[in-house]
Short mmCIF file of C-alpha atoms in Angstrom, two decimals:
data_model
loop_
_atom_site.label_atom_id
_atom_site.label_comp_id
_atom_site.label_asym_id
_atom_site.label_seq_id
_atom_site.Cartn_x
_atom_site.Cartn_y
_atom_site.Cartn_z
CA MET A 21 117.50 145.47 123.74
CA SER A 22 118.43 145.51 127.39
CA ASN A 23 118.55 142.33 129.42
CA ALA A 24 116.39 143.68 132.21
CA PRO A 25 113.00 142.65 130.66
CA VAL A 26 114.10 139.02 130.15
CA LEU A 27 115.41 138.91 133.71
CA LYS A 28 112.08 140.21 134.97
CA GLY A 29 110.27 137.53 132.94
CA LEU A 30 112.53 134.72 134.15
CA LEU A 31 112.08 135.91 137.72
CA ALA A 32 108.29 135.89 137.21
CA LEU A 33 108.39 132.31 135.81
CA LEU A 34 110.61 131.03 138.63
CA THR A 35 108.54 132.82 141.29
CA CYS A 36 105.29 131.37 139.90
CA GLN A 37 106.78 127.86 139.87
CA LEU A 38 108.14 128.34 143.38
CA GLY A 39 104.72 129.58 144.53
CA GLY A 40 103.06 126.58 142.88
CA GLU A 41 105.50 124.08 144.44
CA ILE A 42 105.06 125.64 147.90
CA LEU A 43 101.25 125.74 147.61
CA VAL A 44 101.13 122.07 146.56
CA ARG A 45 103.33 121.02 149.50
CA LEU A 46 101.54 123.18 152.08
CA SER A 47 98.12 121.86 151.03
CA GLY A 48 99.34 118.24 150.83
CA VAL A 49 97.40 117.85 147.56
CA HIS A 50 99.06 115.47 145.06
CA PHE A 51 99.35 117.81 142.10
CA PRO A 52 102.35 118.92 140.00
CA GLY A 53 103.72 122.27 141.25
CA PRO A 54 104.62 123.62 137.77
CA VAL A 55 100.96 123.28 136.65
CA VAL A 56 99.83 125.38 139.62
CA GLY A 57 102.65 127.78 138.65
CA MET A 58 101.19 127.94 135.13
CA LEU A 59 97.77 128.90 136.51
CA LEU A 60 99.41 131.55 138.76
CA PHE A 61 101.31 132.93 135.75
CA LEU A 62 98.09 133.03 133.71
CA VAL A 63 96.51 135.18 136.46
CA VAL A 64 99.59 137.47 136.39
CA LEU A 65 99.28 137.82 132.58
CA ARG A 66 95.50 138.43 132.67
CA VAL A 67 95.95 141.10 135.38
CA CYS A 68 99.08 142.85 134.02
CA LYS A 69 98.22 142.57 130.27
CA PRO A 70 101.95 143.01 129.41
CA ALA A 71 103.14 144.54 126.10
CA GLU A 72 104.79 142.22 123.53
CA THR A 73 108.22 143.71 124.43
CA SER A 74 107.77 143.08 128.14
CA GLY A 75 109.90 140.42 129.78
CA LEU A 76 106.68 138.73 130.86
CA VAL A 77 106.23 137.87 127.15
CA THR A 78 109.83 137.60 125.86
CA ALA A 79 111.14 135.24 128.58
CA PRO A 80 108.37 132.60 128.20
CA SER A 81 108.58 132.95 124.39
CA LEU A 82 112.29 132.15 124.57
CA LEU A 83 111.66 128.98 126.60
CA LEU A 84 108.75 127.86 124.40
CA ARG A 85 110.78 128.44 121.20
CA HIS A 86 113.28 125.81 122.35
CA LEU A 87 110.81 123.57 124.13
CA HIS A 88 112.13 120.51 122.25
CA LEU A 89 115.63 121.05 123.67
CA LEU A 90 114.30 120.75 127.21
CA PHE A 91 112.76 117.28 126.53
CA ILE A 92 116.09 115.76 125.46
CA PRO A 93 117.72 114.86 128.84
CA ALA A 94 114.54 113.05 129.97
CA GLY A 95 114.33 111.26 126.62
CA VAL A 96 117.94 110.07 126.87
CA GLY A 97 116.74 108.20 129.99
CA ILE A 98 115.67 105.51 127.49
CA VAL A 99 119.31 104.33 127.68
CA VAL A 100 118.70 103.05 131.24
CA TYR A 101 115.48 101.24 130.26
CA LEU A 102 116.60 99.56 127.03
CA GLY A 103 116.43 96.22 128.86
CA THR A 104 112.98 96.89 130.38
CA ILE A 105 111.73 98.03 126.98
CA ARG A 106 113.10 94.89 125.27
CA ASP A 107 111.53 92.62 127.90
CA ASN A 108 108.16 94.40 127.75
CA ALA A 109 108.20 95.47 124.11
CA TRP A 110 104.69 94.24 123.30
CA PRO A 111 102.73 95.75 126.26
CA LEU A 112 104.69 99.00 125.96
CA ALA A 113 104.24 99.33 122.20
CA ALA A 114 100.54 98.34 122.30
CA GLY A 115 99.77 100.49 125.35
CA LEU A 116 101.54 103.48 123.86
CA TRP A 117 100.41 103.44 120.24
CA ILE A 118 96.88 101.99 120.50
CA SER A 119 96.13 104.38 123.36
CA TRP A 120 97.72 107.28 121.48
CA LEU A 121 95.60 106.57 118.39
CA ALA A 122 92.39 106.12 120.40
CA GLY A 123 92.93 109.36 122.33
CA PHE A 124 93.89 111.27 119.19
CA VAL A 125 90.93 110.16 117.08
CA ALA A 126 88.47 110.60 119.99
CA THR A 127 89.67 114.15 120.62
CA ALA A 128 89.71 115.15 116.95
CA LEU A 129 86.21 113.77 116.22
CA THR A 130 84.67 115.20 119.44
CA ALA A 131 86.14 118.65 118.85
CA SER A 132 85.28 118.79 115.14
CA ALA A 133 81.70 117.52 115.72
CA LEU A 134 81.14 120.21 118.37
CA MET A 135 82.68 122.93 116.16
CA ARG A 136 80.26 121.92 113.36
CA PHE A 137 77.32 121.80 115.77
CA LEU A 138 78.11 125.30 117.11
CA ARG A 139 78.48 126.66 113.56
CA ASP A 140 75.12 125.22 112.49
CA HIS A 141 73.30 126.20 115.73
CA PRO A 142 74.71 129.60 116.69
CA MET B 9 159.83 109.54 124.22
CA THR B 10 157.86 112.72 124.13
CA PRO B 11 158.76 115.19 126.84
CA VAL B 12 155.15 116.37 127.13
CA LEU B 13 153.04 114.03 129.26
CA LEU B 14 149.40 114.07 128.25
CA HIS B 15 147.15 113.57 131.25
CA GLY B 16 144.66 111.62 129.20
CA HIS B 17 143.06 109.67 132.01
CA GLU B 18 142.59 112.67 134.32
CA THR B 19 141.20 114.73 131.44
CA TRP B 20 138.75 111.97 130.46
CA THR B 21 137.57 111.58 134.07
CA TRP B 22 137.04 115.31 134.34
CA LEU B 23 135.27 115.44 130.99
CA THR B 24 132.78 112.69 131.80
CA THR B 25 131.94 114.03 135.27
CA SER B 26 131.78 117.76 134.48
CA PRO B 27 128.37 119.36 133.84
CA LEU B 28 129.96 121.01 130.82
CA PHE B 29 129.95 117.66 128.96
CA GLY B 30 126.21 116.95 129.38
CA ILE B 31 125.14 120.49 128.58
CA THR B 32 127.36 120.76 125.48
CA VAL B 33 126.37 117.35 124.13
CA THR B 34 122.65 118.12 124.65
CA ILE B 35 122.78 121.46 122.85
CA ALA B 36 125.02 120.08 120.09
CA ALA B 37 122.66 117.13 119.47
CA TYR B 38 119.66 119.49 119.42
CA ALA B 39 121.44 121.77 116.93
CA LEU B 40 122.25 118.71 114.78
CA GLY B 41 118.59 117.64 114.92
CA ARG B 42 117.43 121.08 113.83
CA VAL B 43 119.88 121.24 110.94
CA LEU B 44 118.88 117.76 109.71
CA HIS B 45 115.19 118.68 110.10
CA GLU B 46 115.65 121.82 107.98
CA ARG B 47 117.82 120.07 105.36
CA THR B 48 115.48 117.10 104.86
CA GLY B 49 112.19 118.93 105.53
CA SER B 50 110.84 115.52 106.56
CA PRO B 51 108.40 115.28 109.50
CA VAL B 52 109.97 111.92 110.40
CA VAL B 53 113.28 113.65 111.19
CA GLN B 54 112.13 115.26 114.47
CA PRO B 55 114.97 117.25 116.15
CA VAL B 56 114.19 115.73 119.55
CA LEU B 57 114.28 112.17 118.11
CA VAL B 58 117.56 112.80 116.27
CA ALA B 59 119.10 114.36 119.40
CA ILE B 60 118.07 111.48 121.69
CA VAL B 61 119.41 108.83 119.29
CA ALA B 62 122.66 110.78 118.79
CA ILE B 63 123.25 111.18 122.55
CA VAL B 64 122.40 107.53 123.30
CA VAL B 65 124.96 106.48 120.65
CA VAL B 66 127.60 108.82 122.14
CA LEU B 67 126.97 107.51 125.66
CA LYS B 68 127.09 103.86 124.52
CA VAL B 69 130.24 104.33 122.41
CA CYS B 70 132.09 106.26 125.13
CA GLY B 71 130.82 104.06 127.96
CA ILE B 72 129.36 107.01 129.87
CA SER B 73 126.47 106.29 132.27
CA TYR B 74 123.15 108.15 132.17
CA ALA B 75 123.87 109.39 135.71
CA HIS B 76 127.12 110.99 134.53
CA TYR B 77 125.36 112.51 131.52
CA LEU B 78 122.68 113.93 133.84
CA VAL B 79 125.32 115.86 135.82
CA GLY B 80 125.07 118.31 132.93
CA GLY B 81 121.77 117.17 131.42
CA SER B 82 119.88 118.09 134.59
CA TYR B 83 120.82 121.76 134.04
CA VAL B 84 118.85 121.61 130.78
CA ASP B 85 116.11 119.43 132.29
CA PHE B 86 115.58 121.94 135.12
CA TRP B 87 114.10 124.47 132.70
CA LEU B 88 111.15 122.18 131.85
CA GLY B 89 109.54 123.43 135.09
CA PRO B 90 109.68 127.14 134.18
CA ALA B 91 108.75 126.17 130.58
CA THR B 92 105.56 124.53 131.91
CA VAL B 93 104.77 127.79 133.72
CA ALA B 94 105.49 129.59 130.42
CA LEU B 95 102.64 127.64 128.75
CA ALA B 96 100.34 130.22 130.33
CA LEU B 97 101.50 132.61 127.59
CA PRO B 98 99.72 130.96 124.61
CA LEU B 99 96.68 130.52 126.88
CA HIS B 100 96.74 134.26 127.56
CA HIS B 101 97.34 135.17 123.88
CA GLU B 102 94.47 133.08 122.55
CA TRP B 103 92.05 133.96 125.33
CA HIS B 104 89.56 135.60 122.90
CA LEU B 105 89.52 132.54 120.58
CA VAL B 106 89.37 130.22 123.54
CA ARG B 107 86.37 131.89 125.12
CA ARG B 108 84.39 131.53 121.88
CA ALA B 109 85.43 127.90 121.40
CA ALA B 110 85.28 127.01 125.08
CA ALA B 111 82.82 124.12 124.68
CA PRO B 112 84.70 122.20 121.92
CA VAL B 113 88.06 122.90 123.58
CA LEU B 114 87.01 121.72 127.04
CA THR B 115 84.99 118.74 125.75
CA GLY B 116 87.78 117.71 123.37
CA VAL B 117 90.43 117.92 126.09
CA LEU B 118 88.27 116.01 128.55
CA ALA B 119 87.41 113.30 125.99
CA GLY B 120 91.08 113.06 125.00
CA ALA B 121 92.36 112.79 128.57
CA LEU B 122 89.69 110.24 129.54
CA VAL B 123 90.30 108.01 126.51
CA SER B 124 94.11 108.39 126.71
CA VAL B 125 94.41 107.47 130.37
CA THR B 126 91.79 104.68 130.27
CA THR B 127 93.12 102.98 127.13
CA ALA B 128 96.73 103.38 128.31
CA ILE B 129 95.97 101.38 131.48
CA VAL B 130 93.56 98.87 129.89
CA VAL B 131 95.58 98.11 126.73
CA THR B 132 98.88 97.80 128.64
CA ASN B 133 97.11 95.43 131.03
CA LEU B 134 95.53 93.37 128.22
CA ALA B 135 98.91 93.11 126.46
CA GLY B 136 100.36 91.59 129.63
CA GLY B 137 102.03 94.62 131.22
CA SER B 138 102.52 94.69 135.01
CA ARG B 139 100.71 97.19 137.27
CA VAL B 140 103.87 99.31 137.44
CA LEU B 141 103.97 99.45 133.61
CA GLN B 142 100.26 100.41 133.50
CA LEU B 143 100.89 103.24 135.98
CA THR B 144 103.97 104.26 134.00
CA MET B 145 101.85 104.44 130.81
CA ALA B 146 98.80 106.23 132.33
CA PRO B 147 99.97 109.90 132.25
CA LYS B 148 101.81 109.73 128.88
CA ALA B 149 99.50 112.19 127.04
CA ALA B 150 100.37 115.08 129.38
CA THR B 151 103.45 117.22 128.76
CA THR B 152 106.68 115.69 130.15
CA PRO B 153 107.18 117.68 133.40
CA VAL B 154 103.60 116.85 134.36
CA SER B 155 103.60 113.18 133.24
CA LEU B 156 106.91 112.67 135.03
CA ALA B 157 105.63 114.18 138.28
CA LEU B 158 102.36 112.22 138.06
CA SER B 159 104.20 108.96 137.39
CA ALA B 160 106.39 109.48 140.47
CA GLN B 161 103.30 110.24 142.53
CA ILE B 162 101.25 107.16 141.57
CA GLY B 163 104.13 104.65 141.69
CA GLY B 164 105.17 104.38 138.03
CA ILE B 165 108.73 104.61 136.68
CA PRO B 166 109.12 108.38 136.08
CA ALA B 167 112.06 108.22 133.65
CA LEU B 168 110.29 105.58 131.54
CA THR B 169 107.10 107.70 131.58
CA ALA B 170 109.18 110.62 130.29
CA VAL B 171 110.46 108.46 127.44
CA LEU B 172 106.94 107.17 126.58
CA THR B 173 105.59 110.74 126.70
CA ILE B 174 108.28 111.91 124.31
CA ILE B 175 107.55 108.99 121.93
CA ALA B 176 103.82 109.87 122.09
CA GLY B 177 104.77 113.44 121.13
CA ILE B 178 107.01 112.32 118.27
CA THR B 179 104.26 109.96 117.03
CA GLY B 180 101.85 112.90 116.87
CA ALA B 181 104.38 115.08 115.07
CA ILE B 182 105.01 112.38 112.47
CA CYS B 183 101.55 110.77 111.97
CA GLY B 184 99.08 113.32 113.44
CA PRO B 185 98.39 115.54 110.41
CA TRP B 186 98.21 112.49 108.09
CA ILE B 187 95.59 110.79 110.31
CA LEU B 188 93.57 114.02 110.59
CA ASP B 189 93.42 114.21 106.79
CA ARG B 190 92.31 110.55 106.58
CA ILE B 191 89.46 110.95 109.12
CA GLY B 192 88.33 114.17 107.44
CA VAL B 193 89.04 116.65 110.27
CA ARG B 194 89.83 119.87 108.41
CA ASP B 195 88.80 122.51 110.98
CA LEU B 196 92.15 124.05 112.06
CA ARG B 197 90.91 124.54 115.62
CA ALA B 198 89.84 120.88 115.94
CA ARG B 199 93.17 119.73 114.45
CA GLY B 200 95.06 121.83 117.02
CA ILE B 201 92.91 120.50 119.86
CA ALA B 202 93.77 116.90 118.89
CA MET B 203 97.51 117.58 118.46
CA GLY B 204 97.90 119.37 121.81
CA SER B 205 95.66 117.03 123.79
CA VAL B 206 97.51 113.83 122.89
CA SER B 207 100.97 114.93 121.75
CA HIS B 208 101.70 117.96 124.01
CA GLY B 209 104.70 120.23 123.20
CA ILE B 210 106.22 118.11 120.48
CA GLY B 211 102.86 117.89 118.65
CA THR B 212 102.36 121.63 119.19
CA ALA B 213 105.66 122.44 117.49
CA ARG B 214 104.43 120.40 114.47
CA ALA B 215 100.97 122.03 114.57
CA LEU B 216 102.62 125.47 114.45
CA THR B 217 104.30 124.54 111.16
CA GLU B 218 100.84 123.78 109.68
CA SER B 219 99.10 127.01 110.74
CA ARG B 220 99.13 129.62 113.48
CA THR B 221 95.57 128.86 114.54
CA GLU B 222 96.27 125.14 114.76
CA GLY B 223 99.41 125.86 116.81
CA ALA B 224 97.56 128.20 119.16
CA PHE B 225 94.82 125.67 119.90
CA SER B 226 97.40 122.93 120.29
CA ALA B 227 99.39 124.99 122.81
CA LEU B 228 96.20 125.77 124.69
CA CYS B 229 95.09 122.13 124.81
CA MET B 230 98.54 120.97 125.88
CA GLY B 231 98.15 123.22 128.94
CA LEU B 232 94.57 122.14 129.64
CA THR B 233 95.47 118.45 129.17
CA ALA B 234 98.19 118.87 131.78
CA VAL B 235 95.51 120.00 134.23
CA ALA B 236 92.91 117.39 133.14
CA THR B 237 95.42 114.53 133.31
CA SER B 238 96.67 115.64 136.74
CA VAL B 239 93.10 115.46 138.04
CA LEU B 240 91.98 112.32 136.14
CA VAL B 241 94.99 110.00 136.60
CA PRO B 242 94.83 109.75 140.43
CA LEU B 243 91.04 109.17 140.18
CA LEU B 244 91.07 106.67 137.28
CA ILE B 245 93.78 104.45 138.79
CA LEU B 246 91.43 103.86 141.72
CA VAL B 247 88.82 102.21 139.47
CA LEU B 248 90.94 100.71 136.63
#
């Protein structure tokens, strides 16, 4: 397989992010640029309807396959905050895990109740 | 004694300040995490968790600062931006499923984002956390590039938000499916919605190992949660 399709896909991803970052700054709206880039890229995909072998599919697939790798440098940042975490262990642990559990259960029950409702009342 | 002089100090200085070090260590730790994950087959052994612990140990043992590690680490970190853009791909792929399940997906994501952000601020506050800690906690359910950007915007500690976000993801990967079984949520679409809405990319990777449908809905909801959280966090911090 030639490299050209992946290059085209990477260029599309970078251009969409760049577009998103510029739009956010020009408008002065406080919103993450990459999320705007994601919406731009979704429009590109809906309009172009690329084939599975197109770089517009292979390049994002490559990044998503190793998504976990990309989280590591940010996660290693814990090394700087070991002291802060020790000093605030209780509020951080409670805030993180109680909130995680509440959000998780709320989402799961809401979604499954609505799925059941839609199945029973088509 | 020996005629060959080893330039140990110069080499060490170069090694710890070159981007090559951070990049190599990051990829090596990730590879180690993946191997251990495959060997043990245990959901507790998450590659990202193994990699972070391994790198923290290396940095502590060698006395290398996070800033020096980031000289190389930031090359890897940079790609989180394009990877966030890439999340449009699962959205595009599952468009037909999504359109039919639009109501549960959108309601689930909205409920998840509302409860996540509200309880994050309120519980951290009740447990005695400062305002900065509450703001740091608020965006933790959104995927890292988004939670990090939001945290910086509202006055949290971005790097700590990134760490909390990653722990929220790992928690979902480890406990998520078990909790879903306990509360009787068996619909694969609903399971995916919960995983993606509260545990973003790391939860999505776990959902994909359960089933393709669950993974697809998780990927979709991770993207939608990024949008919902970006809109809700700046609004909710005004009232909470």
